[in-house]
mmCIF file of N, CA and C and ligand atoms in Angstrom:
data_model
loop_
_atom_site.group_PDB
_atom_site.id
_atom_site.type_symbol
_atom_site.label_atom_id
_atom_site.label_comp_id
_atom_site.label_asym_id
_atom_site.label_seq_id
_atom_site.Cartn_x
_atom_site.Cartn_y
_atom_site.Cartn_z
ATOM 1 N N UNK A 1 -43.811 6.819 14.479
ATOM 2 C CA UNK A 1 -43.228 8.168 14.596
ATOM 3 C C UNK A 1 -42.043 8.306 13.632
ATOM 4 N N UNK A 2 -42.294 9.277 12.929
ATOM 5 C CA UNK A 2 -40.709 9.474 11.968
ATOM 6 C C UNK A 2 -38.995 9.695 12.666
ATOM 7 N N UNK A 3 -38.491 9.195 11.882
ATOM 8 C CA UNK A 3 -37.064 9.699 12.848
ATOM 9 C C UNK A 3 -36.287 10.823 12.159
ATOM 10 N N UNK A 4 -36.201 11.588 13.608
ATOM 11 C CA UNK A 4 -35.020 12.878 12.810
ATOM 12 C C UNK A 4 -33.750 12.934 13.491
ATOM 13 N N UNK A 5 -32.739 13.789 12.925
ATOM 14 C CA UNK A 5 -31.534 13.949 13.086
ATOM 15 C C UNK A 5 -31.328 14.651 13.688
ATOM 16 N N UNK A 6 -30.315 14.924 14.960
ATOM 17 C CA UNK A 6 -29.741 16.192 15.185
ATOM 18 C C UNK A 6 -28.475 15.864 15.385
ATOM 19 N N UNK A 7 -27.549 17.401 15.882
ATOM 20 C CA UNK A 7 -26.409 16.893 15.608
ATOM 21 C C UNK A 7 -25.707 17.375 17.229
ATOM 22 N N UNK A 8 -25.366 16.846 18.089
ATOM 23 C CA UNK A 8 -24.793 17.199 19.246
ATOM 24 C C UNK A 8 -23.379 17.785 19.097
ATOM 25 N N UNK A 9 -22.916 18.756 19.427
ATOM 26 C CA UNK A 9 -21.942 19.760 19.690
ATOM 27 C C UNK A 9 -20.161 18.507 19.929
ATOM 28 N N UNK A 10 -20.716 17.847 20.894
ATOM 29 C CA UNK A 10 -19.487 17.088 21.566
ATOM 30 C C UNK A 10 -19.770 15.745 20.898
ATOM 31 N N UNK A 11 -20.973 14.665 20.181
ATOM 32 C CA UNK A 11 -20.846 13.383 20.267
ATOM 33 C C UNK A 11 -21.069 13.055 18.918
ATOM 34 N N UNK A 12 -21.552 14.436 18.437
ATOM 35 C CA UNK A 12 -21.674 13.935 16.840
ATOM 36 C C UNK A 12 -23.519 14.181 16.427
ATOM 37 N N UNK A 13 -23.583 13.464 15.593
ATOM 38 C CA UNK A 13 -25.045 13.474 14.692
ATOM 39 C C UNK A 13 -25.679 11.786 15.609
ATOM 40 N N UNK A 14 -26.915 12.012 15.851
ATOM 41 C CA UNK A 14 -27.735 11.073 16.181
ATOM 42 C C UNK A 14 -29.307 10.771 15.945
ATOM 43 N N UNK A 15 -29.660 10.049 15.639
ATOM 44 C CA UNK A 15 -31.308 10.178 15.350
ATOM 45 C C UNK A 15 -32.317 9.392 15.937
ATOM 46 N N UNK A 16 -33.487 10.354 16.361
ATOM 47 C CA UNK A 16 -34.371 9.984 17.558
ATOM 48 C C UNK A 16 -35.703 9.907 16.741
ATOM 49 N N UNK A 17 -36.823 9.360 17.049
ATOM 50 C CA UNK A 17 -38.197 9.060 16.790
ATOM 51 C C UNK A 17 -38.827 9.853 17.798
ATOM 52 N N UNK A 18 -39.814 11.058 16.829
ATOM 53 C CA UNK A 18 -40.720 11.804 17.336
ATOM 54 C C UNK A 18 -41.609 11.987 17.093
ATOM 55 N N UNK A 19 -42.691 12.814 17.490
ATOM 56 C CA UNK A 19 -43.927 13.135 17.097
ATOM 57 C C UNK A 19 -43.486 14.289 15.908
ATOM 58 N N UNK A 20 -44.142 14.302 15.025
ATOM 59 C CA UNK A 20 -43.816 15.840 14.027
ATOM 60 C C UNK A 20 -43.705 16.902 14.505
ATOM 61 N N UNK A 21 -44.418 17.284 15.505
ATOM 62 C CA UNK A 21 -44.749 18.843 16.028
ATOM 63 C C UNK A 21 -43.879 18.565 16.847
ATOM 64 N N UNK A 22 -42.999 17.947 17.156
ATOM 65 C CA UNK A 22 -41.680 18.444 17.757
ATOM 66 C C UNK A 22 -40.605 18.615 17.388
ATOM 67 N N UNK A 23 -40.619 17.721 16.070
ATOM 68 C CA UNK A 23 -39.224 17.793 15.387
ATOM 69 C C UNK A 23 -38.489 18.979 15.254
ATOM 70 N N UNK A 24 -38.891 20.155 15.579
ATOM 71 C CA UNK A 24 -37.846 21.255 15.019
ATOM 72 C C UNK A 24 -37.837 21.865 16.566
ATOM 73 N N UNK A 25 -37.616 21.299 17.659
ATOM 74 C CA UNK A 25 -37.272 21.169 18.719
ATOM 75 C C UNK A 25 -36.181 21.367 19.392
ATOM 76 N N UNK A 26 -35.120 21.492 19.603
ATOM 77 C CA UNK A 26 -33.694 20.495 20.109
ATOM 78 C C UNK A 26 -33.756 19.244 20.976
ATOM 79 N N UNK A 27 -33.394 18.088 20.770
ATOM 80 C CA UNK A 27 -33.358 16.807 21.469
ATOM 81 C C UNK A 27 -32.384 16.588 22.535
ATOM 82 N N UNK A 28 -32.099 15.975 23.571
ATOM 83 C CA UNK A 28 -31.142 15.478 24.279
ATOM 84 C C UNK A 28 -30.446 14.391 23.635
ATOM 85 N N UNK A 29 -28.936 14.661 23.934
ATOM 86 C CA UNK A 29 -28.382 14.027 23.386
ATOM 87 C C UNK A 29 -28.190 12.546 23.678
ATOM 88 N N UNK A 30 -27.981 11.323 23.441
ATOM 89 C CA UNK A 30 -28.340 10.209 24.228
ATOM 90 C C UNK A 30 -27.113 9.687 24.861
ATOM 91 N N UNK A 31 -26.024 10.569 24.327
ATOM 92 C CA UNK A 31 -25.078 10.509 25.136
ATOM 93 C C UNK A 31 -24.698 11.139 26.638
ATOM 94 N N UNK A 32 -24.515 12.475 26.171
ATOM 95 C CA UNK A 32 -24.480 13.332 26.960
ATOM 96 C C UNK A 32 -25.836 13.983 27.889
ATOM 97 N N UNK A 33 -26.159 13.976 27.362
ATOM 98 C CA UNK A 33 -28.086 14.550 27.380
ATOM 99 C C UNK A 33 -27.610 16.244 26.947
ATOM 100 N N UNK A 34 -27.013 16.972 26.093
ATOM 101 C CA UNK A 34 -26.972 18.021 26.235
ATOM 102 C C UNK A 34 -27.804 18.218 24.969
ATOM 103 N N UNK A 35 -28.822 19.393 24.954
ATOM 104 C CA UNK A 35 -30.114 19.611 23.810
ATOM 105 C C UNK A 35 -29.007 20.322 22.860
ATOM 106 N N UNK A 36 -29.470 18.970 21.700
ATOM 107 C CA UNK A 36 -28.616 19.391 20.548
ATOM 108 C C UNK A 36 -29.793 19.493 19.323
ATOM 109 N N UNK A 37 -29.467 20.392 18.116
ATOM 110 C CA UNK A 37 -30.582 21.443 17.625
ATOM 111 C C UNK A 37 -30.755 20.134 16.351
ATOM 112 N N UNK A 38 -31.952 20.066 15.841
ATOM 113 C CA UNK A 38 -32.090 19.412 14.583
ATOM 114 C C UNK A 38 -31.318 19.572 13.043
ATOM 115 N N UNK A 39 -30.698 18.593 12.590
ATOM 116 C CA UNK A 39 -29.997 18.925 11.016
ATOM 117 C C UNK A 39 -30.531 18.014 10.373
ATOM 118 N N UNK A 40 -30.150 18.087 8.526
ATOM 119 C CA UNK A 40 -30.665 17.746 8.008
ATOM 120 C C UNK A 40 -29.543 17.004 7.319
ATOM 121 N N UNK A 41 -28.946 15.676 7.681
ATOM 122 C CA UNK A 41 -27.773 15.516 7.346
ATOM 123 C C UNK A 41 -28.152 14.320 6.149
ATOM 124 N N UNK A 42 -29.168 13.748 5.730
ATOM 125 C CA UNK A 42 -29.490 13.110 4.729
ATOM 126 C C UNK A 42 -29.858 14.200 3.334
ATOM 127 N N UNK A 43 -30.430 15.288 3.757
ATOM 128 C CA UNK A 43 -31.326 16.288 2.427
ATOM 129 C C UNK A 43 -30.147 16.106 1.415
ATOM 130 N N UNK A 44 -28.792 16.512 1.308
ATOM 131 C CA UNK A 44 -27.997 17.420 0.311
ATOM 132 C C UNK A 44 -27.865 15.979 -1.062
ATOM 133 N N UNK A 45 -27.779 14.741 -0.244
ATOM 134 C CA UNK A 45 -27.673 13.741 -1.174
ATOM 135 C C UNK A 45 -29.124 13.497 -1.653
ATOM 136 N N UNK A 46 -30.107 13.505 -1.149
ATOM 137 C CA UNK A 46 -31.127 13.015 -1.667
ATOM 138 C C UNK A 46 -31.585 13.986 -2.433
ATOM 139 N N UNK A 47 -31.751 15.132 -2.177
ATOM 140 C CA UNK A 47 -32.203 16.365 -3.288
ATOM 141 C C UNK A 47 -31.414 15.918 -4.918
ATOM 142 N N UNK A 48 -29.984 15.019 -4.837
ATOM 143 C CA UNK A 48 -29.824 14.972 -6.513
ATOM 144 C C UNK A 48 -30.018 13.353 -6.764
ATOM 145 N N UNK A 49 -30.733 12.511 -5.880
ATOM 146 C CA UNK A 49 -31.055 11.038 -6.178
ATOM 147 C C UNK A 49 -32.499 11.315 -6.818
ATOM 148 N N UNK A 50 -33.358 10.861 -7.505
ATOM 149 C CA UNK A 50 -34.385 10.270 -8.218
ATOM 150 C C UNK A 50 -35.589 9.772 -7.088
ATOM 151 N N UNK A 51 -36.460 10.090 -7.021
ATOM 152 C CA UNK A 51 -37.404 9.354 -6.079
ATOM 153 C C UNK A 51 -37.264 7.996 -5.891
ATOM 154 N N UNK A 52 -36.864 7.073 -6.433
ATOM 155 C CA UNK A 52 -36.930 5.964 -7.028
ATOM 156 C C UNK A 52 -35.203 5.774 -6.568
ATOM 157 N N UNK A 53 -34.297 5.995 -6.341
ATOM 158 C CA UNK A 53 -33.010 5.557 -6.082
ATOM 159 C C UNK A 53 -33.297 6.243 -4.365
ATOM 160 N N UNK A 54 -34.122 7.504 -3.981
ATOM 161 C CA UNK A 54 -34.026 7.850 -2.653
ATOM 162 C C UNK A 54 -34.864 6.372 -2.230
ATOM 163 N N UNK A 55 -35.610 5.992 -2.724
ATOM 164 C CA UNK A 55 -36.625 4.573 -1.940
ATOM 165 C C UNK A 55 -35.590 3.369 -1.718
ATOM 166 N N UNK A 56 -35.060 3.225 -2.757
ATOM 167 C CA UNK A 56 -34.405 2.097 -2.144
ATOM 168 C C UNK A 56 -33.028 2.511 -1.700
ATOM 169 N N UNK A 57 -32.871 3.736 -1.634
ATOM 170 C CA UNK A 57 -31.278 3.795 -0.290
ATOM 171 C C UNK A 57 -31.717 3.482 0.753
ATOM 172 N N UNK A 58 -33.254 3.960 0.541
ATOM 173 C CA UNK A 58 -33.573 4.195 2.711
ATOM 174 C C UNK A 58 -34.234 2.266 2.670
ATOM 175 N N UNK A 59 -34.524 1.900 1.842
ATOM 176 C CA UNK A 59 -35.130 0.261 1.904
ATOM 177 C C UNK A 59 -33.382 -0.130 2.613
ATOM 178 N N UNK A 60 -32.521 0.017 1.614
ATOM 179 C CA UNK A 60 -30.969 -0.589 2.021
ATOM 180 C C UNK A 60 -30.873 -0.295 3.079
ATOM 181 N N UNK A 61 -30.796 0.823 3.383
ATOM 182 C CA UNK A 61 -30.436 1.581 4.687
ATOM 183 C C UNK A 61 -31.443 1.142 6.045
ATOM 184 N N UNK A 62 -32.144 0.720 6.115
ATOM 185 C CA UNK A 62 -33.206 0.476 6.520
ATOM 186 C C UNK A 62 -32.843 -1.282 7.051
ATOM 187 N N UNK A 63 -32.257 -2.015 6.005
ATOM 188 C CA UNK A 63 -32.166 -3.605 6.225
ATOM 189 C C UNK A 63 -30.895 -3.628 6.866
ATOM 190 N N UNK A 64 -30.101 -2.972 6.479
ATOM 191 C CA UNK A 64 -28.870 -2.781 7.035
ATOM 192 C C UNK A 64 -28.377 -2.190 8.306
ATOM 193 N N UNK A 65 -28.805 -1.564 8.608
ATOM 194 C CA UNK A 65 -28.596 -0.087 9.345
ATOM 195 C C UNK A 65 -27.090 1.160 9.073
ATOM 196 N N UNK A 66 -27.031 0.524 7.659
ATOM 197 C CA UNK A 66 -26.810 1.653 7.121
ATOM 198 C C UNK A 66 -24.994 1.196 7.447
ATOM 199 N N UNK A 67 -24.478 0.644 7.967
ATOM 200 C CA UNK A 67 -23.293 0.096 8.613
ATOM 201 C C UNK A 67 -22.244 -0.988 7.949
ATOM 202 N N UNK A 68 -23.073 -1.896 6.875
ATOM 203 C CA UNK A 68 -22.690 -3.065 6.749
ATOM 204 C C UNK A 68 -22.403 -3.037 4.895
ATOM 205 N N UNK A 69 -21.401 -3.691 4.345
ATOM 206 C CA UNK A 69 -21.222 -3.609 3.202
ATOM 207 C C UNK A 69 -22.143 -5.114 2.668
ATOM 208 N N UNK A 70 -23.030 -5.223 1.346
ATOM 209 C CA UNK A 70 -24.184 -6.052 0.841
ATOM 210 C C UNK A 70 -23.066 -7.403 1.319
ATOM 211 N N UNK A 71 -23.795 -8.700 1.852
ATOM 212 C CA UNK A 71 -22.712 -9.956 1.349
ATOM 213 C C UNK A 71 -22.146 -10.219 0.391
ATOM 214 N N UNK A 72 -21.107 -11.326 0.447
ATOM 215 C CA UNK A 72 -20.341 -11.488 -0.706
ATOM 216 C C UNK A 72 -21.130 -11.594 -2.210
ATOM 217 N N UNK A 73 -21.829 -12.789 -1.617
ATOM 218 C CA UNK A 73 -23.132 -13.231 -2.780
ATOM 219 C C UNK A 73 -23.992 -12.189 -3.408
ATOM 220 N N UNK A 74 -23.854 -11.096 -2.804
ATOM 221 C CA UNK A 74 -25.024 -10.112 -3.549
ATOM 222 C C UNK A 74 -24.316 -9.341 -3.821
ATOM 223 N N UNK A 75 -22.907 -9.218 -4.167
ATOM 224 C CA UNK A 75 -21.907 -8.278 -4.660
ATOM 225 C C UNK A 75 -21.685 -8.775 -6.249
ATOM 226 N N UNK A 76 -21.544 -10.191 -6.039
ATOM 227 C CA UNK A 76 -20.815 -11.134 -6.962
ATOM 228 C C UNK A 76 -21.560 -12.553 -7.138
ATOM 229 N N UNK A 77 -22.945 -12.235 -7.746
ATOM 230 C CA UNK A 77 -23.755 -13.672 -7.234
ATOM 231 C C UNK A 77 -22.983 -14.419 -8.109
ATOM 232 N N UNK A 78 -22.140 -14.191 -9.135
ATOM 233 C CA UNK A 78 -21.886 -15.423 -10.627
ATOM 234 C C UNK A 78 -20.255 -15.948 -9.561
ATOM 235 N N UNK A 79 -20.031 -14.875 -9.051
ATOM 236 C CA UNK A 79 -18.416 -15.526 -8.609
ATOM 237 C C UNK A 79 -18.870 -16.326 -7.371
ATOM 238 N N UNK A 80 -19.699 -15.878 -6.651
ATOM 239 C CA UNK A 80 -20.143 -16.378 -5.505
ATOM 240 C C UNK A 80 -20.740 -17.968 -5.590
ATOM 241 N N UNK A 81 -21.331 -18.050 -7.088
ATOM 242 C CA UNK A 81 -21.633 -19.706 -7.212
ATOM 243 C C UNK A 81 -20.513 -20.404 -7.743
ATOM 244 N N UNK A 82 -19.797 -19.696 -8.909
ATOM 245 C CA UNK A 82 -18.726 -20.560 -8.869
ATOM 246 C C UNK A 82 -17.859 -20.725 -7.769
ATOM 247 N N UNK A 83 -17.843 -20.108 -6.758
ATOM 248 C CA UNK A 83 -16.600 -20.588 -5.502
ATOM 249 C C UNK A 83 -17.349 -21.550 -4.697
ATOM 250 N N UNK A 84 -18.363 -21.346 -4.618
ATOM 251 C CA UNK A 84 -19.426 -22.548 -3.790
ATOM 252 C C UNK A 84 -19.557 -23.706 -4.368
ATOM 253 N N UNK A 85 -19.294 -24.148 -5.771
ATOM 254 C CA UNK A 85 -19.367 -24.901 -6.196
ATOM 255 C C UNK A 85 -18.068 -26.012 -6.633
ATOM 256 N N UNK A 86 -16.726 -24.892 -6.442
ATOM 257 C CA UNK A 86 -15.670 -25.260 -6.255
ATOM 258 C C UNK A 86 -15.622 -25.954 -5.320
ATOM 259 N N UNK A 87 -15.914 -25.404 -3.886
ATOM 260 C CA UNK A 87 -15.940 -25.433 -2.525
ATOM 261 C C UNK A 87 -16.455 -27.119 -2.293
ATOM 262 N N UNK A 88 -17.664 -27.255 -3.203
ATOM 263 C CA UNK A 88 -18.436 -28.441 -2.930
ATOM 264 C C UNK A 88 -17.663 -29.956 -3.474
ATOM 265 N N UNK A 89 -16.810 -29.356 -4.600
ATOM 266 C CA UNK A 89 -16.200 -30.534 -5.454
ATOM 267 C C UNK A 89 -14.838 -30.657 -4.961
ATOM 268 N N UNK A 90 -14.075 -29.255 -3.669
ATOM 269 C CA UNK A 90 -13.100 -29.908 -3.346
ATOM 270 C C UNK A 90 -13.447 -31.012 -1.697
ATOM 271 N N UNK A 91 -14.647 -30.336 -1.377
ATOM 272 C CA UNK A 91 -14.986 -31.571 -0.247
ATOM 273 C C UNK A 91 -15.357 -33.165 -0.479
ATOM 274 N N UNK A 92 -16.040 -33.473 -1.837
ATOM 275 C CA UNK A 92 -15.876 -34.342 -2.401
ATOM 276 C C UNK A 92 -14.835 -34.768 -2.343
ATOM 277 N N UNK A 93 -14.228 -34.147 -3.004
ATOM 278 C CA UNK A 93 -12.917 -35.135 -3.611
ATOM 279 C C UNK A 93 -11.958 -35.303 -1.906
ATOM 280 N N UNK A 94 -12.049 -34.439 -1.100
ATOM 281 C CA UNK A 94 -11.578 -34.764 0.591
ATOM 282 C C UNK A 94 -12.310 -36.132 0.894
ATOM 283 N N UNK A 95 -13.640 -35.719 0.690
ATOM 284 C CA UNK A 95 -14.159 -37.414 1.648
ATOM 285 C C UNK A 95 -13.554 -38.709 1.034
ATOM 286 N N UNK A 96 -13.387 -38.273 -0.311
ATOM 287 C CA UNK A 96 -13.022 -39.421 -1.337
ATOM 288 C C UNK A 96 -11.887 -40.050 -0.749
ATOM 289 N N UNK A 97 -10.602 -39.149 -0.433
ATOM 290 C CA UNK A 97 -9.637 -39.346 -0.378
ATOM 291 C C UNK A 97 -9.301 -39.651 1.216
ATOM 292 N N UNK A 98 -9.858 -39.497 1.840
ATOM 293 C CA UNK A 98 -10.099 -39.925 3.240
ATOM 294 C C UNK A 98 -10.537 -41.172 3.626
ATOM 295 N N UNK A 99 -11.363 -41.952 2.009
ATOM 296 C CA UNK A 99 -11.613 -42.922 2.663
ATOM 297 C C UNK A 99 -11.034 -44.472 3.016
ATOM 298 N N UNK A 100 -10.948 -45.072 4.008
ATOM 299 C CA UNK A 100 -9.777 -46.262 3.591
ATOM 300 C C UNK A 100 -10.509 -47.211 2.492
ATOM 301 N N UNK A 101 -8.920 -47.733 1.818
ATOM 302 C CA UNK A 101 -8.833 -48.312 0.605
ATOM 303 C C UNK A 101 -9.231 -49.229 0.642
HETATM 304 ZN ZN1 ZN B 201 -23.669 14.482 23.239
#
């Protein structure tokens, strides 16, 4: 079932999974339960993204839930190996130095 948006009066915007022929419905709110009317709070950005940049927002959006900033490593994979690799040669050199003489 696709998911749509609506936007409740008191709790904000929320989105529910429906059949199509209902979507232009009003939903209960899952807070409140008060029937709040359908919006379209994704269209205004995606109407100027590219088919091809709308696919993979909703892929991101989708792995994510839309909430979470990418990990460090997939921000910065080149800084992310050099600190891991730092990381590895200062534990070395700890066990080294830990060990009796
Ligand atoms: Zn509500």
């Amino acid at each position: 079932m696709p998911t749509y948006e609506y936007m409740c009066k008191k709790c904000g915007p929320f989105t529910q999974q429906r059949p199509m022929a209902e979507c232009e419905l009003p939903s209960a709110c899952p807070e409140c339960g008060t029937r709040a009317p359908r919006v379209l709070l994704t269209a205004p950005g995606c109407l100027t993204m590219s088919a091809e940049a709308r696919q993979a927002g909703l892929k991101y959006e989708r792995s994510t839930d839309g909430l979470h900033d990418p990990p460090p490593y997939l921000r910065d994979p080149a800084g992310w190996a050099k600190k891991l690799k730092r990381a590895r040669k200062l534990k070395r050199a700890q066990a080294r130095a830990s060990r009796p003489a």
